[in-house]
PDB file of C-alpha atoms and ligand atoms in Angstrom:
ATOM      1  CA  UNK S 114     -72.309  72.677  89.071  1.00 87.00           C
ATOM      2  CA  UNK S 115     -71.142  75.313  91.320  1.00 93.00           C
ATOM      3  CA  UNK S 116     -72.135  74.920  95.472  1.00 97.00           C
ATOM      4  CA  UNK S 117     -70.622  76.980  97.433  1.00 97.00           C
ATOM      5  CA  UNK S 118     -70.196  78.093 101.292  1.00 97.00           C
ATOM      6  CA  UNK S 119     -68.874  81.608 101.631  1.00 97.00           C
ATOM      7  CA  UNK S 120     -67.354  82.253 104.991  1.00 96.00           C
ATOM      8  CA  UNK S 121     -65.557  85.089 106.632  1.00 93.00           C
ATOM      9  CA  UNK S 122     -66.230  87.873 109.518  1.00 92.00           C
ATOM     10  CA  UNK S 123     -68.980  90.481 109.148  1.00 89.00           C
ATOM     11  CA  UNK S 124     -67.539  93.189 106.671  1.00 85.00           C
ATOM     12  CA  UNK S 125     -65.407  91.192 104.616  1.00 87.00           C
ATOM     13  CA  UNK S 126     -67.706  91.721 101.895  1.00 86.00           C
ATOM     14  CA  UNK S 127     -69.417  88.283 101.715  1.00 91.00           C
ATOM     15  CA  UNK S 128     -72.519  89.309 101.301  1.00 92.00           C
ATOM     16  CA  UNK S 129     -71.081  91.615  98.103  1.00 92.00           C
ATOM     17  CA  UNK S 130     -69.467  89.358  96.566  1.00 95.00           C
ATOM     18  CA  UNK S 131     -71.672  85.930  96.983  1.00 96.00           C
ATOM     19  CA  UNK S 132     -74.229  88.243  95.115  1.00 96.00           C
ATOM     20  CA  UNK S 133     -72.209  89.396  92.231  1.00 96.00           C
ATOM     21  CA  UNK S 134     -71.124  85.840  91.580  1.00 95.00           C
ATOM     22  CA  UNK S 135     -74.345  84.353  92.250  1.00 96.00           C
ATOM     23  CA  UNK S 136     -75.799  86.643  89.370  1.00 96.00           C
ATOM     24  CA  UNK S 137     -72.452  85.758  86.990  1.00 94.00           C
ATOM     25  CA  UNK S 138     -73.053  82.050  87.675  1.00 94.00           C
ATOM     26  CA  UNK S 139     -77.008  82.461  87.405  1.00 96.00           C
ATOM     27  CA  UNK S 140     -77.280  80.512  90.358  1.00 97.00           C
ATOM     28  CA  UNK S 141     -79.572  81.547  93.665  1.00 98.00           C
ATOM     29  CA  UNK S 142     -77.366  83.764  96.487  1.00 98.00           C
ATOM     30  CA  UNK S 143     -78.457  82.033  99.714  1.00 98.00           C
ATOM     31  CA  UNK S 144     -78.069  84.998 102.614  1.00 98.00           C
ATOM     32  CA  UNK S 145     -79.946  83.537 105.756  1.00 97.00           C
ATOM     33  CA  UNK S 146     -78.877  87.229 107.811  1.00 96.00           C
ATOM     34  CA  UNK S 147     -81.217  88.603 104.286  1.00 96.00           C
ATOM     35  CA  UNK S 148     -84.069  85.913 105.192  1.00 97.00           C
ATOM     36  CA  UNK S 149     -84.197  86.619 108.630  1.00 97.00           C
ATOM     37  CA  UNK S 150     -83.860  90.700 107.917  1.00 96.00           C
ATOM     38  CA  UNK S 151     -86.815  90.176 105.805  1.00 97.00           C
ATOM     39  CA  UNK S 152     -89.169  87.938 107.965  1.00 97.00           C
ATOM     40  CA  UNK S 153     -88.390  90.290 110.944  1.00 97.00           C
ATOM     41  CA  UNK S 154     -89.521  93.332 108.650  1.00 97.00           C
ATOM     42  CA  UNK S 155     -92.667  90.740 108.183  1.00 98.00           C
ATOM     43  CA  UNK S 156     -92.849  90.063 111.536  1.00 98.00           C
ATOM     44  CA  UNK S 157     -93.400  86.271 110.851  1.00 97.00           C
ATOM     45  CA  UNK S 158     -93.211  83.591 113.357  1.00 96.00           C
ATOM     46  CA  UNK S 159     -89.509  83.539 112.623  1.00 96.00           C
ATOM     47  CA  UNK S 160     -88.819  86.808 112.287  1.00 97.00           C
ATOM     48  CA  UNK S 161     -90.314  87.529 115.793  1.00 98.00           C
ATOM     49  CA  UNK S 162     -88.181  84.816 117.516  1.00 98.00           C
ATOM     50  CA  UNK S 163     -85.544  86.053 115.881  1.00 97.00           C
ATOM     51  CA  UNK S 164     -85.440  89.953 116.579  1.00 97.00           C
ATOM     52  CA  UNK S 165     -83.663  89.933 119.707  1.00 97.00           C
ATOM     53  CA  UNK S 166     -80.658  87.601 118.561  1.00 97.00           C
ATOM     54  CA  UNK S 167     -80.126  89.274 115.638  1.00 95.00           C
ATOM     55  CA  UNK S 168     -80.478  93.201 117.443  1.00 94.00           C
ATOM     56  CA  UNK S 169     -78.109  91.907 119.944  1.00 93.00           C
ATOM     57  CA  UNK S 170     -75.359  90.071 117.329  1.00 92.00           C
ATOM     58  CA  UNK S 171     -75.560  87.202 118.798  1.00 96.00           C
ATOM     59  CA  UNK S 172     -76.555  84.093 117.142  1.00 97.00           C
ATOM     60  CA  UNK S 173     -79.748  83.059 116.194  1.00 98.00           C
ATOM     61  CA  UNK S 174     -80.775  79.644 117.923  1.00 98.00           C
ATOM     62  CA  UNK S 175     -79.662  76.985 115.499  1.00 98.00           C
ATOM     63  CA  UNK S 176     -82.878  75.057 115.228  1.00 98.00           C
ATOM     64  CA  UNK S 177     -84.422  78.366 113.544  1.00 97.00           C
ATOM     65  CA  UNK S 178     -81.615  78.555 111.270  1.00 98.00           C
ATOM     66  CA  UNK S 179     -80.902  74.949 110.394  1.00 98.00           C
ATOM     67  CA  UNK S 180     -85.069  74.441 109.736  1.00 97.00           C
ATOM     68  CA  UNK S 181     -84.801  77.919 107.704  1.00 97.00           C
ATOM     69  CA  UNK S 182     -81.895  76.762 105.350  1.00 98.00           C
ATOM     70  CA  UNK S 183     -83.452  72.625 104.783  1.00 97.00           C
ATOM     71  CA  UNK S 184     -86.482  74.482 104.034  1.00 97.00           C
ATOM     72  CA  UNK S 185     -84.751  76.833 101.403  1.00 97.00           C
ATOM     73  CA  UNK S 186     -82.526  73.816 100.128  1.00 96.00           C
ATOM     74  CA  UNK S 187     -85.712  72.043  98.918  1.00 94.00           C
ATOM     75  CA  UNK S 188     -86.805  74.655  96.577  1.00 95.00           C
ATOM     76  CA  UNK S 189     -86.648  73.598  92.609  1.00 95.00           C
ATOM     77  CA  UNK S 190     -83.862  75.971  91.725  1.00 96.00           C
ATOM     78  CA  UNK S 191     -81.257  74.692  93.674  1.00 95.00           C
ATOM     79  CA  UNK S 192     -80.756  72.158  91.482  1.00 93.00           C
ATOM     80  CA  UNK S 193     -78.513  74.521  89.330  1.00 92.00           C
ATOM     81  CA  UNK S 194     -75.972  75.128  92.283  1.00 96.00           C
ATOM     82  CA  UNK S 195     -76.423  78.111  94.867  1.00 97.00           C
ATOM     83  CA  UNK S 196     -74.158  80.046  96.968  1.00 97.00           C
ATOM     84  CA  UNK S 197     -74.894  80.020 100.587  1.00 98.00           C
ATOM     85  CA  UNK S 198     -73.551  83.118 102.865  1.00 97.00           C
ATOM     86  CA  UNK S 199     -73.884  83.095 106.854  1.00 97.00           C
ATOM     87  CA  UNK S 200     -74.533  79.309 107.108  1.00 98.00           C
ATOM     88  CA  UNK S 201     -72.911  77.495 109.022  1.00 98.00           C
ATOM     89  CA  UNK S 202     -71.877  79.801 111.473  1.00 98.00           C
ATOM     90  CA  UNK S 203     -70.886  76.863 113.878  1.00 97.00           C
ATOM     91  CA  UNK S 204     -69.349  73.978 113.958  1.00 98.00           C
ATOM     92  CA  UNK S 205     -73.347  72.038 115.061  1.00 98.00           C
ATOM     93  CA  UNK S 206     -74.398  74.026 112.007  1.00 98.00           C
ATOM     94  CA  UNK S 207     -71.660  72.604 109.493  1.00 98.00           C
ATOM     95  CA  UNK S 208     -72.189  69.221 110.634  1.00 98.00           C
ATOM     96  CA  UNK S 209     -76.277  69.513 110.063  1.00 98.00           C
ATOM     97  CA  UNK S 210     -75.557  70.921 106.946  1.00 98.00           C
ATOM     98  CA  UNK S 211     -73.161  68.519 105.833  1.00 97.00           C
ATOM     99  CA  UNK S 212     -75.444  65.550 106.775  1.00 97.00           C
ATOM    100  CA  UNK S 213     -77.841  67.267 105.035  1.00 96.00           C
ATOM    101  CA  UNK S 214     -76.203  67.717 101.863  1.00 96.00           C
ATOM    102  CA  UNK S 215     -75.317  64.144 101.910  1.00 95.00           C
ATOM    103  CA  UNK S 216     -79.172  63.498 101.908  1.00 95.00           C
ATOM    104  CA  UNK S 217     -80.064  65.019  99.287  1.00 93.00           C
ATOM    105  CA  UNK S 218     -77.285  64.060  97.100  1.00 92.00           C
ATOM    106  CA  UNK S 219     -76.044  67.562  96.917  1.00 91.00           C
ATOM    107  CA  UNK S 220     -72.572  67.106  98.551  1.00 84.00           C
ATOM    108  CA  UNK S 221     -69.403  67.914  96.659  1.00 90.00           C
ATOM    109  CA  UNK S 222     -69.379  71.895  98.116  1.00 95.00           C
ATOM    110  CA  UNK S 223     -66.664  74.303  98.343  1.00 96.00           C
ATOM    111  CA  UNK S 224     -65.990  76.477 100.988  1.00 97.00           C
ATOM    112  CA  UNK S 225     -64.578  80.042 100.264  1.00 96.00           C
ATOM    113  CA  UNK S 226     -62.904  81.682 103.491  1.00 96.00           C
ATOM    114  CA  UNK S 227     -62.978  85.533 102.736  1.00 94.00           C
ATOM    115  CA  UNK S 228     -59.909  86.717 104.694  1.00 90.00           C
ATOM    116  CA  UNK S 229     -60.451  90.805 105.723  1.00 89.00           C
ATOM    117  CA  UNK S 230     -57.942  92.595 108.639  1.00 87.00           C
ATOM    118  CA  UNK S 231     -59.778  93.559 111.791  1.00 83.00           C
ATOM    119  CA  UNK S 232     -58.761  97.473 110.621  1.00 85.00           C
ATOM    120  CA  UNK S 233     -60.984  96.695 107.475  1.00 86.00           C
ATOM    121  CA  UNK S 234     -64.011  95.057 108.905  1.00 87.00           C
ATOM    122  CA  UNK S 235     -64.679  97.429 111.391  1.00 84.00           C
ATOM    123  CA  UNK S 236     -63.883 100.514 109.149  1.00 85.00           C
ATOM    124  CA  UNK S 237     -66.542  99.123 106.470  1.00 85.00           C
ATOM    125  CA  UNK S 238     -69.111  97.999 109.000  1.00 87.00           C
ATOM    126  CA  UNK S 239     -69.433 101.321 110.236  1.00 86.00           C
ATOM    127  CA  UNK S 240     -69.630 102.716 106.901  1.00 86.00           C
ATOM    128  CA  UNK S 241     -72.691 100.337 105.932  1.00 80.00           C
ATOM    129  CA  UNK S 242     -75.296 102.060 108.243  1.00 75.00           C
ATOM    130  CA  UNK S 243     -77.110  99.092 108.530  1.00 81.00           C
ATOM    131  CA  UNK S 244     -79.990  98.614 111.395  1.00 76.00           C
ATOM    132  CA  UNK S 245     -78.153  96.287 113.258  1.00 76.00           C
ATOM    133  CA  UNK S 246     -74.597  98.373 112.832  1.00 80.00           C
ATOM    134  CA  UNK S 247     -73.898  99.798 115.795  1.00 84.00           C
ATOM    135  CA  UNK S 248     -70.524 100.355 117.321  1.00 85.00           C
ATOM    136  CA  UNK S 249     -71.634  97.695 120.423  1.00 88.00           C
ATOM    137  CA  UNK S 250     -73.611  95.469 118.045  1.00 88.00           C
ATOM    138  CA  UNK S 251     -70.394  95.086 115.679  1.00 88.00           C
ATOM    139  CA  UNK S 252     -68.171  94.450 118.723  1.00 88.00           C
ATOM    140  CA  UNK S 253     -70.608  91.514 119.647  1.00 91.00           C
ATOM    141  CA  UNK S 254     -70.787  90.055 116.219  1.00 91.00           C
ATOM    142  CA  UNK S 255     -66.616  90.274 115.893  1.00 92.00           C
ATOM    143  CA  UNK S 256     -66.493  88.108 119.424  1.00 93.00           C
ATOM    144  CA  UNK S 257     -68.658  85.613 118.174  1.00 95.00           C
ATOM    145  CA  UNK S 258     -67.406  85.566 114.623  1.00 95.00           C
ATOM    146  CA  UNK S 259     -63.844  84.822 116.560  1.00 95.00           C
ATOM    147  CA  UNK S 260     -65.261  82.289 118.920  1.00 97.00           C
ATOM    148  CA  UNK S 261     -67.784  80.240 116.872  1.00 97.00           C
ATOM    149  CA  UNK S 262     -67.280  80.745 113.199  1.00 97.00           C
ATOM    150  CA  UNK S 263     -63.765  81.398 113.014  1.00 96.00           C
ATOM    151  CA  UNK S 264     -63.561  77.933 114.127  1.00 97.00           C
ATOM    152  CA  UNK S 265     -65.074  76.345 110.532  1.00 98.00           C
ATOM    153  CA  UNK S 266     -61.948  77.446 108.565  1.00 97.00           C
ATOM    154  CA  UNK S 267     -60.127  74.628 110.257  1.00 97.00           C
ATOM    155  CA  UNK S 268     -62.927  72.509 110.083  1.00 98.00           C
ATOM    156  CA  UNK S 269     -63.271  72.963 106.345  1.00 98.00           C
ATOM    157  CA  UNK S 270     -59.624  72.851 105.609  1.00 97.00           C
ATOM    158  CA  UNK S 271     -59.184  69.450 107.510  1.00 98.00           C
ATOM    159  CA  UNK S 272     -61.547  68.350 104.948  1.00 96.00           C
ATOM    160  CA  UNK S 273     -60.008  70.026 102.018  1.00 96.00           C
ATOM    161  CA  UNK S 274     -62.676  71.832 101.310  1.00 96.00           C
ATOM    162  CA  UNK S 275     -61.344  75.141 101.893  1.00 97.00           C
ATOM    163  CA  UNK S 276     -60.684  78.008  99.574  1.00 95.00           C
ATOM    164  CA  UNK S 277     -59.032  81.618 101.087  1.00 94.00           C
ATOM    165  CA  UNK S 278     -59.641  84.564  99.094  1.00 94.00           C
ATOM    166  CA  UNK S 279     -57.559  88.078 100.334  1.00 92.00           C
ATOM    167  CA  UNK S 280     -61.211  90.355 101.187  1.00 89.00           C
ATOM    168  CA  UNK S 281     -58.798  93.521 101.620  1.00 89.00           C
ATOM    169  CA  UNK S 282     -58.369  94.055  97.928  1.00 90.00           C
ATOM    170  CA  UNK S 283     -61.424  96.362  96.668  1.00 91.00           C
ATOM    171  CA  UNK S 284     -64.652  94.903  95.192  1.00 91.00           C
ATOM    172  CA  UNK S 285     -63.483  94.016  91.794  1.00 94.00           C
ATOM    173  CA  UNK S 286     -60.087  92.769  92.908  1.00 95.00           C
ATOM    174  CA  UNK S 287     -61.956  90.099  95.035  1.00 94.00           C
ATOM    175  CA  UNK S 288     -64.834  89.267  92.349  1.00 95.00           C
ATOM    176  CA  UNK S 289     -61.515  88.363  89.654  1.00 95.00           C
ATOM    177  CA  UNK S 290     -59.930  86.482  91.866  1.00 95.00           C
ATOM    178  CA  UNK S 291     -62.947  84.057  93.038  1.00 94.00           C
ATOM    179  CA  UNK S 292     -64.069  84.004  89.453  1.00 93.00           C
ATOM    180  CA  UNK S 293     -60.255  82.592  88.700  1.00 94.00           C
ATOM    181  CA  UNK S 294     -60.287  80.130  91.906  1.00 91.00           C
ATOM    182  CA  UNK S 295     -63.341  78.851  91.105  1.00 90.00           C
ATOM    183  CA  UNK S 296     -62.738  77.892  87.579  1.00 87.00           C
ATOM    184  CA  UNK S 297     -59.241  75.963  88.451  1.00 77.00           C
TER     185      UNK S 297
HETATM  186  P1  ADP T 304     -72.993  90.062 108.420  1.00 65.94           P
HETATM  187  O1  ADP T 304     -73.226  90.492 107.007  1.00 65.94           O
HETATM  188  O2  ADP T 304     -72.712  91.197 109.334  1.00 65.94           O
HETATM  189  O3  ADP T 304     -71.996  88.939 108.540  1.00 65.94           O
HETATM  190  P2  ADP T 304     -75.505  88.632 108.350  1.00 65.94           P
HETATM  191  O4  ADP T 304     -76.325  89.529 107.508  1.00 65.94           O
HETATM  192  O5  ADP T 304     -74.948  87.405 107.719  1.00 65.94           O
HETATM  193  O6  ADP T 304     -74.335  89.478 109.020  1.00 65.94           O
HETATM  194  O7  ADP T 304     -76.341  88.173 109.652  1.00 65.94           O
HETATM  195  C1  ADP T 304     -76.949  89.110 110.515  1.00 65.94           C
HETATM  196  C2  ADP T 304     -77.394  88.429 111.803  1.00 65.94           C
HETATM  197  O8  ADP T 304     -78.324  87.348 111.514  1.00 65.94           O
HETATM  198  C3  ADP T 304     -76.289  87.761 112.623  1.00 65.94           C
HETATM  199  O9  ADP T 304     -75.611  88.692 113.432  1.00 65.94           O
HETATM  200  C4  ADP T 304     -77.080  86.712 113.415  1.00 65.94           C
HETATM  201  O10 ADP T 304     -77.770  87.303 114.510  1.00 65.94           O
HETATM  202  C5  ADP T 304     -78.146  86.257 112.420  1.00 65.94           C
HETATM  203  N1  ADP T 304     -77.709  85.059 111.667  1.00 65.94           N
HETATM  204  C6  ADP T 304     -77.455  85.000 110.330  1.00 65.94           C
HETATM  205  N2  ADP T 304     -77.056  83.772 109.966  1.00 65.94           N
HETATM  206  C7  ADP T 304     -77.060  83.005 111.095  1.00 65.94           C
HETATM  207  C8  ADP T 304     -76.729  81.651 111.398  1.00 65.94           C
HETATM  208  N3  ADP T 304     -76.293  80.813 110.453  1.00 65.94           N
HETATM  209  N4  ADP T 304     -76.854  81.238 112.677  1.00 65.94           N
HETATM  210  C9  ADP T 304     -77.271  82.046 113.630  1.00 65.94           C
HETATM  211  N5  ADP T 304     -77.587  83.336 113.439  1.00 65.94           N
HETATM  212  C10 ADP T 304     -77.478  83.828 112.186  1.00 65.94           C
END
């Protein structure tokens, strides 16, 4: 049973790389910045609340997010494991999660911190092209990246939950040397 939190600042390839494993692992990829991409290109309830967080990189309120994830954790195929990238962002959001993992007798989840170089992150960002990739938007997601999430790796490593992973090395470099860490 694989569960697992994939952590690290925007650009380090998280969102690659939970996807490629998720598929190896046939298990669901959990991206809550691709849910709430998708319900703002809906323009659902959620996706309209969200818009001007996400447009702005700062965080989306966490009663959106939390409600969003609980919501996604009670679908049936969860029950074969899932990998969840961009939650928590924040240390409120780790400890909702956590409590409600323990709830629902999912607990037992590894975290995998994937480690990138400011130099990196910036230089791939601003080759994605992505909507919400603009030079100021980037700048305000690496600030709160530093201030709130950064945060979690100690959180999760006081609980020895952590795993660190070098996100410099290319694509394939990275998938190998997950696939290896998660195994042992
Ligand atoms: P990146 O790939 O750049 O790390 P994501 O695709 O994960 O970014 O998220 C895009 C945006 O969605 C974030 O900048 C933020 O506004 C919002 N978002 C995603 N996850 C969360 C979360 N857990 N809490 C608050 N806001 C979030």
């Amino acid at each position: 049973m694989t569960r697992l939190i994939f952590l690290g600042p925007p650009g380090a390839g998280k969102g690659t790389q939970a996807q490629t494993l998720a598929g190896k692992l046939n298990i669901p990829h959990i991206s809550t910045g691709d849910i709430l991409r998708k319900a703002m290109k809906e323009q659902t309830s959620l996706g309209i609340k969200a818009q001007s967080y996400v447009d702005s990189g700062e965080l989306v309120p966490d009663q959106l997010v939390q409600e969003m994830v609980q919501e996604r954790l009670e679908e049936p195929d969860i029950k074969s494991g899932w990998i969840l990238d961009g939650f928590p962002r924040k240390v409120t959001q780790a400890v909702f999660l956590q409590e409600l993992l323990k709830k629902t007798h999912q607990d037992g989840e590894r975290v995998v911190n994937l480690d990138a170089s400011d130099e990196v992150v910036v230089t791939r960002l601003l080759g994605r092209g992505r909507k919400d990739d603009t030079e100021e938007v980037i700048r305000r997601r690496l600030e709160v990246y530093r201030a709130e999430t950064a945060p979690l790796i100690d959180y999760y490593r006081d609980r020895q939950k952590l795993l660190t992973v070098n996100g410099n090395q290319s694509q394939e470099e990275v998938t190998t040397e997950l696939q290896k860490l998660i195994a042992s």
